Tab-separated table of C-alpha atoms in Angstrom:
chain	number	residue	atom	x	y	z
A	1	MET	CA	41.480	-33.114	-0.965
A	2	ARG	CA	42.010	-30.749	-3.907
A	3	THR	CA	39.041	-32.405	-5.628
A	4	LEU	CA	36.833	-31.779	-2.602
A	5	LEU	CA	37.954	-28.147	-2.366
A	6	ALA	CA	37.275	-27.638	-6.041
A	7	LEU	CA	33.828	-29.193	-5.697
A	8	GLY	CA	33.079	-26.958	-2.721
A	9	ALA	CA	34.087	-23.873	-4.673
A	10	VAL	CA	31.781	-24.863	-7.539
A	11	LEU	CA	28.864	-25.373	-5.162
A	12	LEU	CA	29.438	-21.989	-3.527
A	13	PHE	CA	29.573	-20.370	-6.945
A	14	LEU	CA	26.301	-22.009	-8.024
A	15	ALA	CA	24.364	-21.434	-4.794
A	16	PRO	CA	23.435	-17.757	-5.321
A	17	ALA	CA	22.396	-18.410	-8.906
A	18	THR	CA	20.233	-21.346	-7.833
A	19	ALA	CA	18.600	-19.296	-5.079
A	20	SER	CA	17.986	-16.437	-7.489
A	21	ALA	CA	16.453	-18.742	-10.072
A	22	SER	CA	14.042	-20.172	-7.492
A	23	SER	CA	12.873	-16.742	-6.236
A	24	PRO	CA	9.336	-15.940	-7.422
A	25	ALA	CA	8.891	-13.124	-9.908
A	26	PRO	CA	7.312	-9.926	-8.542
A	27	LEU	CA	3.527	-10.117	-8.331
A	28	PRO	CA	2.829	-7.794	-11.322
A	29	ALA	CA	5.088	-9.937	-13.534
A	30	ARG	CA	2.873	-12.947	-12.773
A	31	MET	CA	-0.434	-11.215	-13.466
A	32	ALA	CA	-2.442	-11.629	-16.657
A	33	ASP	CA	-2.670	-7.840	-17.169
A	34	THR	CA	-1.367	-4.730	-15.423
A	35	GLY	CA	-3.126	-2.055	-17.465
A	36	GLY	CA	-0.310	-1.197	-19.844
A	37	GLY	CA	1.285	1.514	-17.713
A	38	SER	CA	4.485	1.573	-15.710
A	39	GLN	CA	2.897	2.046	-12.266
A	40	LEU	CA	0.571	-0.372	-10.498
A	41	ILE	CA	-1.174	-0.715	-7.145
A	42	THR	CA	-2.072	-4.223	-5.984
A	43	ALA	CA	-4.642	-4.799	-3.229
A	44	VAL	CA	-4.584	-8.429	-2.098
A	45	ALA	CA	-6.727	-10.305	0.426
A	46	ALA	CA	-6.223	-13.903	1.509
A	47	ASP	CA	-9.630	-14.985	0.157
A	48	ALA	CA	-13.010	-13.567	-0.777
A	49	SER	CA	-14.286	-13.565	2.815
A	50	ALA	CA	-11.372	-11.507	4.155
A	51	THR	CA	-11.757	-7.896	5.251
A	52	THR	CA	-8.036	-7.146	5.519
A	53	GLY	CA	-4.992	-7.601	3.330
A	54	THR	CA	-2.115	-5.670	1.794
A	55	VAL	CA	-1.778	-2.790	-0.646
A	56	THR	CA	1.529	-2.525	-2.522
A	57	TRP	CA	2.572	0.046	-5.097
A	58	TRP	CA	5.001	-0.811	-7.873
A	59	ASP	CA	7.129	0.859	-10.532
A	60	ARG	CA	8.247	-0.732	-13.783
A	61	ARG	CA	11.921	0.148	-14.238
A	62	GLY	CA	14.260	-1.230	-16.852
A	63	GLY	CA	11.757	-3.867	-17.880
A	64	ARG	CA	11.216	-5.120	-14.298
A	65	TRP	CA	8.563	-4.477	-11.678
A	66	VAL	CA	10.009	-3.035	-8.463
A	67	ARG	CA	8.167	-2.724	-5.150
A	68	VAL	CA	8.048	0.904	-3.972
A	69	GLY	CA	5.949	0.627	-0.825
A	70	SER	CA	3.422	-1.483	1.039
A	71	ALA	CA	0.788	-1.015	3.730
A	72	PRO	CA	-1.957	-2.954	5.513
A	73	ALA	CA	-5.313	-2.646	3.753
A	74	ARG	CA	-8.981	-2.972	4.626
A	75	PHE	CA	-11.770	-4.177	2.346
A	76	GLY	CA	-15.550	-4.383	2.438
A	77	ALA	CA	-17.269	-5.633	5.578
A	78	ASN	CA	-18.641	-8.561	3.557
A	79	GLY	CA	-15.378	-9.341	1.787
A	80	LEU	CA	-14.648	-9.242	-1.930
A	81	VAL	CA	-16.610	-10.231	-5.034
A	82	GLU	CA	-15.981	-10.331	-8.775
A	83	GLY	CA	-16.584	-6.798	-10.018
A	84	ALA	CA	-18.892	-7.794	-12.876
A	85	ALA	CA	-21.155	-9.665	-10.432
A	86	ARG	CA	-21.226	-7.053	-7.671
A	87	ARG	CA	-24.484	-5.524	-6.445
A	88	GLN	CA	-24.823	-2.110	-4.850
A	89	GLY	CA	-25.326	-1.969	-1.101
A	90	THR	CA	-23.689	-5.329	-0.387
A	91	ASN	CA	-20.624	-3.928	1.427
A	92	THR	CA	-18.327	-5.927	-0.841
A	93	THR	CA	-15.151	-4.773	-2.565
A	94	PRO	CA	-15.154	-5.374	-6.343
A	95	THR	CA	-12.204	-7.351	-7.649
A	96	GLY	CA	-10.604	-6.647	-11.012
A	97	LEU	CA	-8.184	-4.303	-12.755
A	98	TYR	CA	-9.196	-0.631	-12.842
A	99	ASP	CA	-7.844	2.731	-13.872
A	100	LEU	CA	-7.657	5.652	-11.435
A	101	PRO	CA	-9.577	8.584	-12.953
A	102	PHE	CA	-8.601	11.284	-10.416
A	103	ALA	CA	-7.696	12.004	-6.811
A	104	PHE	CA	-9.632	14.097	-4.318
A	105	GLY	CA	-9.686	15.087	-0.707
A	106	VAL	CA	-11.138	17.165	2.068
A	107	ARG	CA	-7.601	18.318	2.797
A	108	PRO	CA	-5.107	19.884	0.367
A	109	ALA	CA	-3.164	17.549	-1.890
A	110	PRO	CA	-0.071	16.084	-0.190
A	111	ALA	CA	3.278	17.606	-1.115
A	112	GLY	CA	4.551	16.190	-4.392
A	113	THR	CA	1.132	15.210	-5.765
A	114	ALA	CA	1.106	15.312	-9.572
A	115	TYR	CA	-2.163	13.448	-10.068
A	116	PRO	CA	-5.288	15.477	-10.965
A	117	TYR	CA	-6.642	16.401	-7.525
A	118	VAL	CA	-10.049	17.865	-6.655
A	119	ARG	CA	-10.333	19.649	-3.324
A	120	ALA	CA	-13.710	18.973	-1.742
A	121	THR	CA	-16.036	21.803	-0.744
A	122	GLU	CA	-19.275	21.839	1.226
A	123	ARG	CA	-21.039	21.436	-2.129
A	124	SER	CA	-19.161	18.266	-3.089
A	125	TRP	CA	-21.154	15.024	-3.319
A	126	TRP	CA	-20.761	11.603	-4.894
A	127	CYS	CA	-24.091	10.588	-6.417
A	128	GLN	CA	-25.088	6.936	-5.896
A	129	ASP	CA	-28.748	7.319	-6.859
A	130	ASN	CA	-29.582	4.714	-9.502
A	131	ASP	CA	-32.303	6.974	-10.916
A	132	SER	CA	-29.994	9.945	-11.403
A	133	ALA	CA	-28.212	11.031	-14.571
A	134	ALA	CA	-25.249	11.749	-12.278
A	135	TYR	CA	-25.010	8.157	-11.020
A	136	ASN	CA	-21.463	7.296	-9.898
A	137	ARG	CA	-20.189	10.813	-10.453
A	138	TRP	CA	-18.706	13.658	-8.403
A	139	VAL	CA	-21.046	16.637	-8.403
A	140	GLU	CA	-20.741	20.160	-7.074
A	141	GLY	CA	-24.183	20.846	-5.714
A	142	LEU	CA	-26.634	17.970	-5.487
A	143	PRO	CA	-28.704	17.600	-8.712
A	144	GLU	CA	-32.476	17.545	-8.362
A	145	ASP	CA	-32.616	13.935	-9.524
A	146	CYS	CA	-30.032	12.730	-6.968
A	147	ARG	CA	-31.489	12.180	-3.519
A	148	ALA	CA	-29.278	13.157	-0.583
A	149	GLY	CA	-30.007	9.800	1.034
A	150	GLU	CA	-28.534	8.112	-2.044
A	151	ALA	CA	-25.346	10.193	-2.158
A	152	GLU	CA	-22.240	10.768	-0.082
A	153	HIS	CA	-21.505	14.272	1.164
A	154	ILE	CA	-17.730	14.196	0.769
A	155	THR	CA	-16.868	16.593	3.604
A	156	ALA	CA	-18.921	14.507	6.043
A	157	TYR	CA	-16.112	11.919	5.868
A	158	GLY	CA	-13.216	14.114	6.907
A	159	THR	CA	-11.066	11.200	8.076
A	160	GLN	CA	-11.665	8.690	5.290
A	161	TYR	CA	-11.721	11.261	2.499
A	162	ALA	CA	-8.891	13.416	3.771
A	163	HIS	CA	-7.135	12.043	0.672
A	164	ALA	CA	-8.401	9.483	-1.849
A	165	LEU	CA	-8.150	8.078	-5.360
A	166	VAL	CA	-11.216	7.232	-7.410
A	167	ILE	CA	-11.136	3.571	-8.480
A	168	GLY	CA	-12.574	3.261	-11.978
A	169	PHE	CA	-15.011	0.504	-11.051
A	170	ASN	CA	-18.336	0.934	-12.950
A	171	TYR	CA	-17.157	4.402	-13.905
A	172	ALA	CA	-16.680	4.719	-17.682
A	173	ARG	CA	-20.108	3.233	-18.531
A	174	PRO	CA	-22.012	2.942	-15.245
A	175	VAL	CA	-24.361	0.002	-14.857
A	176	ARG	CA	-27.178	0.815	-12.443
A	177	MET	CA	-27.250	-1.242	-9.242
A	178	ARG	CA	-23.703	-2.496	-9.744
A	179	GLY	CA	-22.218	0.031	-7.354
A	180	ALA	CA	-20.907	3.562	-7.064
A	181	GLY	CA	-18.288	5.461	-5.112
A	182	ILE	CA	-15.493	2.891	-4.891
A	183	PHE	CA	-12.295	4.587	-3.760
A	184	LEU	CA	-8.831	3.994	-2.332
A	185	HIS	CA	-8.971	6.134	0.794
A	186	VAL	CA	-7.758	6.596	4.359
A	187	ASP	CA	-8.762	4.079	7.027
A	188	GLY	CA	-11.831	4.710	9.120
A	189	ARG	CA	-12.766	2.722	12.208
A	190	GLY	CA	-12.956	-0.680	10.560
A	191	ALA	CA	-13.882	-2.497	7.363
A	192	THR	CA	-15.306	-0.424	4.526
A	193	ALA	CA	-18.609	-0.326	2.643
A	194	GLY	CA	-16.759	-1.615	-0.446
A	195	CYS	CA	-13.761	0.646	-0.868
A	196	VAL	CA	-10.110	-0.193	-0.225
A	197	SER	CA	-8.544	1.740	2.640
A	198	VAL	CA	-5.019	2.233	3.975
A	199	PRO	CA	-3.398	4.214	6.801
A	200	ALA	CA	-3.180	7.988	6.280
A	201	ASP	CA	0.593	8.032	5.781
A	202	ALA	CA	0.340	5.339	3.099
A	203	MET	CA	-2.391	7.265	1.267
A	204	ARG	CA	-0.233	10.381	1.234
A	205	ALA	CA	2.747	8.368	-0.019
A	206	ILE	CA	0.690	6.851	-2.834
A	207	LEU	CA	-0.515	10.269	-3.993
A	208	ALA	CA	3.023	11.656	-3.951
A	209	TRP	CA	4.183	8.607	-5.961
A	210	ALA	CA	1.474	8.359	-8.629
A	211	GLU	CA	2.327	9.964	-11.977
A	212	PRO	CA	-0.553	10.333	-14.450
A	213	GLU	CA	1.674	10.020	-17.519
A	214	ARG	CA	2.701	6.555	-16.314
A	215	ARG	CA	-0.941	5.406	-16.371
A	216	PRO	CA	-1.220	3.774	-12.952
A	217	HIS	CA	-3.923	1.151	-12.382
A	218	ILE	CA	-5.130	-0.757	-9.348
A	219	ALA	CA	-5.630	-4.525	-9.288
A	220	VAL	CA	-7.856	-5.876	-6.505
A	221	GLY	CA	-8.031	-9.592	-5.835
A	222	THR	CA	-7.329	-12.568	-3.631
A	223	ARG	CA	-4.389	-14.932	-3.268
A	224	ARG	CA	-6.400	-17.834	-4.617
A	225	GLY	CA	-9.793	-18.869	-5.936
A	226	PRO	CA	-12.020	-17.405	-8.685
A	227	THR	CA	-11.084	-13.842	-7.677
A	228	ALA	CA	-7.310	-14.501	-7.589
A	229	ILE	CA	-5.352	-11.387	-8.499
A	230	LEU	CA	-3.175	-13.351	-10.927
A	231	GLY	CA	-6.197	-13.660	-13.227
A	232	TYR	CA	-6.525	-9.903	-13.742
């Protein structure tokens, strides 16, 4: 009897450790790269044809990645595609790991926002004209070489662009026809034209959380396949 009791005690002692050892590491810890900072946003869809998924924001604390918050996400109406292979006008969300150059919005920055934030005016546009020197750039006043039909008038999207973060896709060295104006923004009525969107309260929470000195990045990908987020 004493042997059985002793064995039971050993098993109880080992059970939590065994369960802990079998628990998967947090998603950022399993990724190939997280951008080198201590904050990360992950946007994950089930597969490349999906138009919905999950956005999660993470902090690196004491050498470990810790989940801070999570929200349902929407992607392009035609799903997701490897960023380097994306073509403009395809309504696909580019996968990959990207920096977050700045935040913007039609409305004032949410309380607690430390990230560089540009408040939109009636003169604010995002140029998507492949023939313009301002391709994939925010402009105040539409340049002569950027056609209005090939640009987004920021204040015309008062719901989606109430608050947003620029995703650094095709931003540092823009490649014409690859795509322009890819943001993390507030949900509209449905799937996006290529951006990642989240509910308004989640977007405000992300802006209040993001700290520029911690170099946050966003990783966009799928659970499996060639565009799996673990590969970025």
